[in-house]
mmCIF file of C-alpha atoms in Angstrom:
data_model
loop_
_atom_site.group_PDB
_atom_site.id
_atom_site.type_symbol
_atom_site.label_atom_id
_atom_site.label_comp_id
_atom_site.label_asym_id
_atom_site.label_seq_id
_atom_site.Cartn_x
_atom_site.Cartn_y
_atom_site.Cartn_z
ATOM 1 C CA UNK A 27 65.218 -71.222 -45.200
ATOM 2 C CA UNK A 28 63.107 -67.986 -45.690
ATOM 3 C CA UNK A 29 62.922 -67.502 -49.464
ATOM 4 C CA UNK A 30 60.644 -64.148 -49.810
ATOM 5 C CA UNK A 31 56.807 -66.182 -50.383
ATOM 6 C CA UNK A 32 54.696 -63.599 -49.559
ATOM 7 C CA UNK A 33 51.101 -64.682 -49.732
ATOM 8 C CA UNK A 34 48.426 -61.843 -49.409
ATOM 9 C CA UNK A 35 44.602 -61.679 -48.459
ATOM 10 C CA UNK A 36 43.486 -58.362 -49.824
ATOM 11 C CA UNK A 37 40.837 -56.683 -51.809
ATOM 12 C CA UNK A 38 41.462 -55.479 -55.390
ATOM 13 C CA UNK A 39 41.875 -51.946 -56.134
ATOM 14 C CA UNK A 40 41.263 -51.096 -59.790
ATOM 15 C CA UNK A 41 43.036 -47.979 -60.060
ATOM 16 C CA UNK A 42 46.159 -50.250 -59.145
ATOM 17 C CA UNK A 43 47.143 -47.740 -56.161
ATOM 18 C CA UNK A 44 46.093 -49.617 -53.317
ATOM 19 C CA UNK A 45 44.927 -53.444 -52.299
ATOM 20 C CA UNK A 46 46.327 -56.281 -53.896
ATOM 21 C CA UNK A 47 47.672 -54.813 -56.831
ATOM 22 C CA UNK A 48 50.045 -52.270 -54.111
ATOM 23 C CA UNK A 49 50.716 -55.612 -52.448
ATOM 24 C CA UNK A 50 51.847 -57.558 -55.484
ATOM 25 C CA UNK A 51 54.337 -54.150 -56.787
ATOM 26 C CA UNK A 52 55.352 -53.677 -53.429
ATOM 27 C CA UNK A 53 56.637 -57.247 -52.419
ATOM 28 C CA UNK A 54 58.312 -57.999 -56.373
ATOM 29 C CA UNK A 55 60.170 -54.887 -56.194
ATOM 30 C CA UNK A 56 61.963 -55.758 -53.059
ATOM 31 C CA UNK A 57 62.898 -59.362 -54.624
ATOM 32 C CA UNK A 58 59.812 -61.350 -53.108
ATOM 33 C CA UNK A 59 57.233 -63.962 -54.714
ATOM 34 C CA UNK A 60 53.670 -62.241 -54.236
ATOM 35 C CA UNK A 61 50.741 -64.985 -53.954
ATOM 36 C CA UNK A 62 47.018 -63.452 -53.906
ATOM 37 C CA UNK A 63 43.697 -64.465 -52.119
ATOM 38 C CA UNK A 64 41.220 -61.941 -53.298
ATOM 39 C CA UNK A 65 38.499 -60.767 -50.787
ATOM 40 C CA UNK A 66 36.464 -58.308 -52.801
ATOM 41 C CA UNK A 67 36.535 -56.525 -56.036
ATOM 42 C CA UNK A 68 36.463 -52.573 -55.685
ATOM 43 C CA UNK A 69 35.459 -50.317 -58.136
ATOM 44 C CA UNK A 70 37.938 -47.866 -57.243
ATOM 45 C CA UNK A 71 40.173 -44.800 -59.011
ATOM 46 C CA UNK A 72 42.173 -41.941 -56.954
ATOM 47 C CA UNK A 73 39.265 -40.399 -55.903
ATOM 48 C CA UNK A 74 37.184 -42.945 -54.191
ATOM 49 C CA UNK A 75 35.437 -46.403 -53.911
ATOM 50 C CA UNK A 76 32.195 -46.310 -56.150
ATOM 51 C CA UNK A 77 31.304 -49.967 -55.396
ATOM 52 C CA UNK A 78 32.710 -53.163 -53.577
ATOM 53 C CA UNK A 79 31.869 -56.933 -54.801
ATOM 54 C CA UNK A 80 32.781 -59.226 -52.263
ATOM 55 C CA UNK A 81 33.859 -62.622 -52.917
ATOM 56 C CA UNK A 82 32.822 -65.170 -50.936
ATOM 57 C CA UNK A 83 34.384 -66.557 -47.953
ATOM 58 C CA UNK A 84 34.790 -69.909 -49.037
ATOM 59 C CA UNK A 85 36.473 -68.813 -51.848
ATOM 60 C CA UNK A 86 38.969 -66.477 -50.049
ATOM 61 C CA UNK A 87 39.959 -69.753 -47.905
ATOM 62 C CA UNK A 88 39.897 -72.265 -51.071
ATOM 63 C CA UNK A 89 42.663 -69.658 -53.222
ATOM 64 C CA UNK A 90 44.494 -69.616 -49.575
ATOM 65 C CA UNK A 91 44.433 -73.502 -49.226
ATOM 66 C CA UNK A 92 45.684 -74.214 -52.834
ATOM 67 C CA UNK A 93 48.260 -71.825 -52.676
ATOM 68 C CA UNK A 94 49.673 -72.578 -49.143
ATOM 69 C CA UNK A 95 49.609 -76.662 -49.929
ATOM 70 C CA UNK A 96 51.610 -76.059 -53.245
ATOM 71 C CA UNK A 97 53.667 -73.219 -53.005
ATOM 72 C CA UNK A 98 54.293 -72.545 -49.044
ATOM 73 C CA UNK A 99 54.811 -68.938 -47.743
ATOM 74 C CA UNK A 100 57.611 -67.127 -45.700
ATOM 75 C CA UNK A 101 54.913 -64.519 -44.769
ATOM 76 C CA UNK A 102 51.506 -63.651 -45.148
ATOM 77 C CA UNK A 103 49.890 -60.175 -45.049
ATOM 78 C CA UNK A 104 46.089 -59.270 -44.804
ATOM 79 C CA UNK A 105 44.315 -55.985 -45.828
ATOM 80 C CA UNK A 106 40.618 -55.566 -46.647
ATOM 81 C CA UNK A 107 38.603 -58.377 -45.704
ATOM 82 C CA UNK A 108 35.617 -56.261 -45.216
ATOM 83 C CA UNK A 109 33.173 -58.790 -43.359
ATOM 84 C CA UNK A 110 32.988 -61.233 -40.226
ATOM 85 C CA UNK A 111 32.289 -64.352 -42.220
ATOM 86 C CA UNK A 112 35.586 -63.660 -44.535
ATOM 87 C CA UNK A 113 37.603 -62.612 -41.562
ATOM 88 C CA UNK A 114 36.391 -66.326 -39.701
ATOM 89 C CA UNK A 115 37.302 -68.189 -43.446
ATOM 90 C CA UNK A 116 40.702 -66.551 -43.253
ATOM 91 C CA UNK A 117 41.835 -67.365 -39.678
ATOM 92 C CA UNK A 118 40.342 -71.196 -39.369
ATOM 93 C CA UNK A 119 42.706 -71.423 -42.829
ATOM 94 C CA UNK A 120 45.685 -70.381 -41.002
ATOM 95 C CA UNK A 121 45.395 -71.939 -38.506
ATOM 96 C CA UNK A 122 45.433 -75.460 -40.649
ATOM 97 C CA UNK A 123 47.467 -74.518 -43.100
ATOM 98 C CA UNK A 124 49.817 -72.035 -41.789
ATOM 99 C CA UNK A 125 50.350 -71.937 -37.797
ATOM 100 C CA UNK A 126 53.742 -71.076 -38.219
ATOM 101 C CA UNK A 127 54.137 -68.748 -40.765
ATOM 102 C CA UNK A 128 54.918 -65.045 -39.472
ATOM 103 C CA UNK A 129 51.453 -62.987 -40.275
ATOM 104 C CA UNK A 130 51.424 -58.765 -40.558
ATOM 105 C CA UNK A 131 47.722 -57.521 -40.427
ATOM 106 C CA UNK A 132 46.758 -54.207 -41.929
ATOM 107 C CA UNK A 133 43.573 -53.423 -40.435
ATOM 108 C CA UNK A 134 41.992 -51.984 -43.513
ATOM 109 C CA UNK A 135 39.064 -49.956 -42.030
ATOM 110 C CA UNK A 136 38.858 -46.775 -44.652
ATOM 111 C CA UNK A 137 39.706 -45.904 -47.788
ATOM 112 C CA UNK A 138 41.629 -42.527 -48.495
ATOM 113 C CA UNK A 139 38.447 -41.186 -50.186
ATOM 114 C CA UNK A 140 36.403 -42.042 -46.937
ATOM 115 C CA UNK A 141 34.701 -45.219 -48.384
ATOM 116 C CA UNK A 142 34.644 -47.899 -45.456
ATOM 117 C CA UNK A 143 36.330 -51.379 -46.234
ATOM 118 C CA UNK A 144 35.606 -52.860 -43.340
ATOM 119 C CA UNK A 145 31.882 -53.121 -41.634
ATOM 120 C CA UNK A 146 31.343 -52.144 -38.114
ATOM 121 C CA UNK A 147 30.361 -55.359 -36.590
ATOM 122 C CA UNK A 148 33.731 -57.117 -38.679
ATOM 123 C CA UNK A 149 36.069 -55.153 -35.788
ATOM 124 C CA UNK A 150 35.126 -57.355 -33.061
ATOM 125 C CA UNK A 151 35.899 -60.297 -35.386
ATOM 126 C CA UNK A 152 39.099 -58.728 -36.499
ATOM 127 C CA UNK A 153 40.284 -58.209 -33.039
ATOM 128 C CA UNK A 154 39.766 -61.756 -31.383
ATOM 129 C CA UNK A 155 40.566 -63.831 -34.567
ATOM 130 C CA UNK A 156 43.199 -61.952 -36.236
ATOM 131 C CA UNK A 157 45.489 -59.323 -34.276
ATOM 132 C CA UNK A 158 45.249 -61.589 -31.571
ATOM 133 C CA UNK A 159 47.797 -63.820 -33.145
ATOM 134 C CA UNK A 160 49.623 -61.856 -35.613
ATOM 135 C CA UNK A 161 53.625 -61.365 -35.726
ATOM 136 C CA UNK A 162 52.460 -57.808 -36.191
ATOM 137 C CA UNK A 163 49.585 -54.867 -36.927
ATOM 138 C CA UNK A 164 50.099 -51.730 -39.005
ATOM 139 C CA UNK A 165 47.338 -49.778 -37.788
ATOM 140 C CA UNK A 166 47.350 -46.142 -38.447
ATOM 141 C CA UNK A 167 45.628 -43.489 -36.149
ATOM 142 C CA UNK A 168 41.716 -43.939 -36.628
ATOM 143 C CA UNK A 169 42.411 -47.657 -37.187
ATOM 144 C CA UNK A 170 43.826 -47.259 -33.327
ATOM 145 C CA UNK A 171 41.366 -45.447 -32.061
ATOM 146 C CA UNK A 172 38.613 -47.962 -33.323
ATOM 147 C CA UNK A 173 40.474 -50.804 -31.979
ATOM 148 C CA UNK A 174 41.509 -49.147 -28.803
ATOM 149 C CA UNK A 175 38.951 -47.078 -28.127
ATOM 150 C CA UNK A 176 41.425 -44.380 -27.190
ATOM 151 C CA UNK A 177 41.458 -40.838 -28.387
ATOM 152 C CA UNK A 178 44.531 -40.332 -30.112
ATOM 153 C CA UNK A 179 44.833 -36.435 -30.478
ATOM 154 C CA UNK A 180 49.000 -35.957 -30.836
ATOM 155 C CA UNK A 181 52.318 -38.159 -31.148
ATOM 156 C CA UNK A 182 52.010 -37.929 -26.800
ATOM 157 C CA UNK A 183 48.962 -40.336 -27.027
ATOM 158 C CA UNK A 184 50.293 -42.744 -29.137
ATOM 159 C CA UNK A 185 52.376 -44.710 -26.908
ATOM 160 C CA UNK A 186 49.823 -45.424 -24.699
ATOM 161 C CA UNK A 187 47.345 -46.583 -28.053
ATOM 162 C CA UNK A 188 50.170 -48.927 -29.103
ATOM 163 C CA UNK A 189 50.989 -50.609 -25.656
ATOM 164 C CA UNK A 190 47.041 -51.075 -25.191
ATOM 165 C CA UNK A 191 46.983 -52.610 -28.539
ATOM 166 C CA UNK A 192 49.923 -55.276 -27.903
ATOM 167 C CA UNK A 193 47.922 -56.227 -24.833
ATOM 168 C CA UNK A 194 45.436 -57.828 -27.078
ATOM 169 C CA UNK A 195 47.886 -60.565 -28.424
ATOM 170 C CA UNK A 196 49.950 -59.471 -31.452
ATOM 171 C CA UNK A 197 53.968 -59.515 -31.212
ATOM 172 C CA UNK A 198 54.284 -56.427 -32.327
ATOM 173 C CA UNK A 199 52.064 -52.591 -33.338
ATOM 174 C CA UNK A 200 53.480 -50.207 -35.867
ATOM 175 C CA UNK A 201 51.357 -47.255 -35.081
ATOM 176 C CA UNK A 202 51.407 -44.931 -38.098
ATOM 177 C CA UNK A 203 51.722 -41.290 -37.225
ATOM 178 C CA UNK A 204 50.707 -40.272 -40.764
ATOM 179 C CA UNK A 205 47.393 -39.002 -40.183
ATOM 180 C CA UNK A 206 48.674 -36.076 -37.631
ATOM 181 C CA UNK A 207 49.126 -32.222 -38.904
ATOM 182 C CA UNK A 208 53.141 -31.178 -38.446
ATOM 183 C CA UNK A 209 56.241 -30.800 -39.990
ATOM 184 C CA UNK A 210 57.456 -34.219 -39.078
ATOM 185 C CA UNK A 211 55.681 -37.927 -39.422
ATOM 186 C CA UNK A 212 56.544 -40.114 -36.231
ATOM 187 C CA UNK A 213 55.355 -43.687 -36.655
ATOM 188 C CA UNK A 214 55.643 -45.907 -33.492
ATOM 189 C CA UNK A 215 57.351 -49.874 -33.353
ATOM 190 C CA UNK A 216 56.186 -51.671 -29.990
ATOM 191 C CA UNK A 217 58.250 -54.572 -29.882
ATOM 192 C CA UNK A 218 59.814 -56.895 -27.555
ATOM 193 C CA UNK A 219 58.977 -54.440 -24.531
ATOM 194 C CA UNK A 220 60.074 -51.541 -25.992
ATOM 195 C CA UNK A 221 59.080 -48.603 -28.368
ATOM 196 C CA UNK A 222 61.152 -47.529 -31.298
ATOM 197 C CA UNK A 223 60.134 -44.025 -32.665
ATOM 198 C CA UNK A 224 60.919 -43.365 -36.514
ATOM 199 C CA UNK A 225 60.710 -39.674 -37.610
ATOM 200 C CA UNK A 226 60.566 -38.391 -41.115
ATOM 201 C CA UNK A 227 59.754 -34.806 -42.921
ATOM 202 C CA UNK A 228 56.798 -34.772 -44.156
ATOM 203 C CA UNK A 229 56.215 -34.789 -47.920
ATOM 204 C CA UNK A 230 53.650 -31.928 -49.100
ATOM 205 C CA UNK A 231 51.961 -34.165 -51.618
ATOM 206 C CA UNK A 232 48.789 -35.810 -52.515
ATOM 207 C CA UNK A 233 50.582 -39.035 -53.888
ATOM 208 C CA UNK A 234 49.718 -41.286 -50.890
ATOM 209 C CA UNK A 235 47.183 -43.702 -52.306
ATOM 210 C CA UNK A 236 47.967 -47.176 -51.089
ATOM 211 C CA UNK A 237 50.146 -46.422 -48.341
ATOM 212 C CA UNK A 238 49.316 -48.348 -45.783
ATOM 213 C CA UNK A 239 49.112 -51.551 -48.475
ATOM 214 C CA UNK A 240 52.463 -50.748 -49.718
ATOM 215 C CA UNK A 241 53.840 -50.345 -46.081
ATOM 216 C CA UNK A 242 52.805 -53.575 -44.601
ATOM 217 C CA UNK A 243 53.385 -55.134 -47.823
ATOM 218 C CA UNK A 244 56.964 -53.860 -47.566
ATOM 219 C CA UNK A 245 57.417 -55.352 -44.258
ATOM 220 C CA UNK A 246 55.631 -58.714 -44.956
ATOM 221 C CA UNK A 247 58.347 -59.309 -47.624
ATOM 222 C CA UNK A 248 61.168 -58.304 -45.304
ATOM 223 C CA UNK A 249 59.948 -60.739 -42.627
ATOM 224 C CA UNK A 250 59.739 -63.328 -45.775
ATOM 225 C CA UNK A 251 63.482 -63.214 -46.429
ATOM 226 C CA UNK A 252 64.516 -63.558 -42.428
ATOM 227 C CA UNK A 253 64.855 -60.066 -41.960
ATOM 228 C CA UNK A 254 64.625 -59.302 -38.081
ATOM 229 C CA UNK A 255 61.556 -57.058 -37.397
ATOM 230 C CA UNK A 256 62.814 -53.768 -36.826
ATOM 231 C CA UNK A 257 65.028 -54.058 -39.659
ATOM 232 C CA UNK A 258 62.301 -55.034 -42.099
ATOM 233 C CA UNK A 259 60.137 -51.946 -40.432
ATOM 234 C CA UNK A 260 63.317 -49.415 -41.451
ATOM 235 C CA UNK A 261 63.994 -51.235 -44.812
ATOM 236 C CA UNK A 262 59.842 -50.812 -45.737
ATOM 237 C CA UNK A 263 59.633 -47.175 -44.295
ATOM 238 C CA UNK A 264 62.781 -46.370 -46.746
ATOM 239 C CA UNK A 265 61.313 -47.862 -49.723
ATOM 240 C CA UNK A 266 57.673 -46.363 -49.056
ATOM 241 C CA UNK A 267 59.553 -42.813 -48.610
ATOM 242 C CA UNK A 268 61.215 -42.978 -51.740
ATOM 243 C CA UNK A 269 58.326 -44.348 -53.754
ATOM 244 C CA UNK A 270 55.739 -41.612 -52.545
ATOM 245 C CA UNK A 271 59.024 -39.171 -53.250
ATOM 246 C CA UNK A 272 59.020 -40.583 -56.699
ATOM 247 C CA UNK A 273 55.228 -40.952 -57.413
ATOM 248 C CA UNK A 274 53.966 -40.168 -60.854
ATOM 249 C CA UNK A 275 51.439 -37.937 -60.471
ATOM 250 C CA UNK A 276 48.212 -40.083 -61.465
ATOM 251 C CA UNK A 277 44.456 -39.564 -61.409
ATOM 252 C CA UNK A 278 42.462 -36.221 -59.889
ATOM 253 C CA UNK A 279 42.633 -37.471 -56.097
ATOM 254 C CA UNK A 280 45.194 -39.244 -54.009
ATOM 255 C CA UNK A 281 47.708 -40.479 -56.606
ATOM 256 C CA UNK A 282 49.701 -43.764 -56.720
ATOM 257 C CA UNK A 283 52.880 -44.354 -55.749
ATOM 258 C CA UNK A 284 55.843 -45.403 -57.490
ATOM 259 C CA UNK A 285 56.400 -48.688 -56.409
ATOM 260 C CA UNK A 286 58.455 -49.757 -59.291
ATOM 261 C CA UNK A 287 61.719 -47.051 -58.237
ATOM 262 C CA UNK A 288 63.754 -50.025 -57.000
ATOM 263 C CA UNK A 289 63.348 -51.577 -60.832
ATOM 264 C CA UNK A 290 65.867 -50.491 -63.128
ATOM 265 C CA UNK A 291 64.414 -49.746 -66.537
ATOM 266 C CA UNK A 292 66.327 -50.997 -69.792
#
């Protein structure tokens, strides 16, 4: 029985915007049980990452171990893992610990500010250990292209981008549209042999720290309560919308969102 245990291998963000801390909001306020292995430390506001501490990668895999032998999960989600060695720690511990268990991977490459989160050489690692056996991948545009290798210049190219990136193994790509200029975000679902296309209007605002995080957060704890995939892709891209709709306004860059608008305060 799927029970919403949502265990997540992130960095930590700080400014609480983005990473494990977007994670951890995003998954309790749609009812799920949030579980943390903590890749790095970033010293990080709305502006940009000053510094990143990384943890080592036995240490990742020992919080993952403890946690997955006591508690279980429904789901798991990676972000930032920043580094070959962590990215080998986390996949040899899933594959021990949790075959099974449906896995969404954000490839964190860049931070909104422009700070990378993930070194070069790490893709290739990414790639072959990671989205080869995920459920799915929540790659937006440059993500895609780095993966792919494929210029993506308009919504016509990404098709193409997301197909080539199901070839490589995962069940499923959400390509996000997000980083595109128009009236209208289009985010792509390849699934099952098709392509689902979800279209929004585009919110003029500078509250989008985290949104990636939040999104495949979102979806992780969808999957974790037995939610089919393309309804726990509609139910995350609803909640996202309303909590960048909702965001309070923080810091002198690209602000939080609200990920608390599904709590009810007393």
């Amino acid at each position: 029985m799927s029970r919403g245990r949502v265990l997540i291998i992130a960095g930590s963000d700080s400014g609480g915007g983005a990473g494990i801390q977007a994670d951890i909001k995003a998954v309790t306020a749609l009812g799920g049980f949030a579980m943390t292995a903590i890749t790095a430390l970033t010293i990080q506001d709305t502006v940009t990452v000053h510094d990143v501490f990384d943890v080592p990668a036995g240490v990742v895999a020992d919080q993952m171990r403890v946690v997955l032998q006591d508690i279980g999960a429904d789901a798991i989600k990676t972000g930032m893992l920043h580094r070959a060695d962590i990215i080998e720690a986390v996949a040899d511990t899933l594959a021990r610990y949790a075959p099974d268990v449906p896995l969404v991977v954000d490839p964190v490459m860049v931070a909104k500010g422009g700070a990378k989160l993930l070194v070069p050489e790490a893709a290739t690692a990414l790639r072959e250990k990671l989205i080869a056996r995920a459920t799915l991948i929540t790659p937006n545009l440059p993500e895609a292209e780095v993966l792919s290798g494929l210029k993506i210049a308009g919504v016509q190219d990404m098709p193409a981008a997301a197909t080539w990136l199901l070839r490589q193994g995962p069940k499923a790509v959400l390509l996000k549209g997000g980083h595109l200029e128009g009236p209208m975000l289009v985010d792509l679902l390849a699934h099952e042999g098709q392509i689902d296309r979800f279209e929004n209007t585009r919110i003029d605002t500078t509250s989008t720290h985290g949104t990636g995080c939040t999104m495949a957060s979102a979806i992780a704890a969808g999957i974790a309560f037995g939610l089919p995939l393309k309804q726990a892709v509609v139910q995350a891209r609803a909640y996202v919308q309303k909590a960048i709709e909702t965001a309070p306004g923080f810091g002198h860059g690209h602000g939080p969102l609200n990920h608390a608008h599904t709590v009810q305060r007393r």
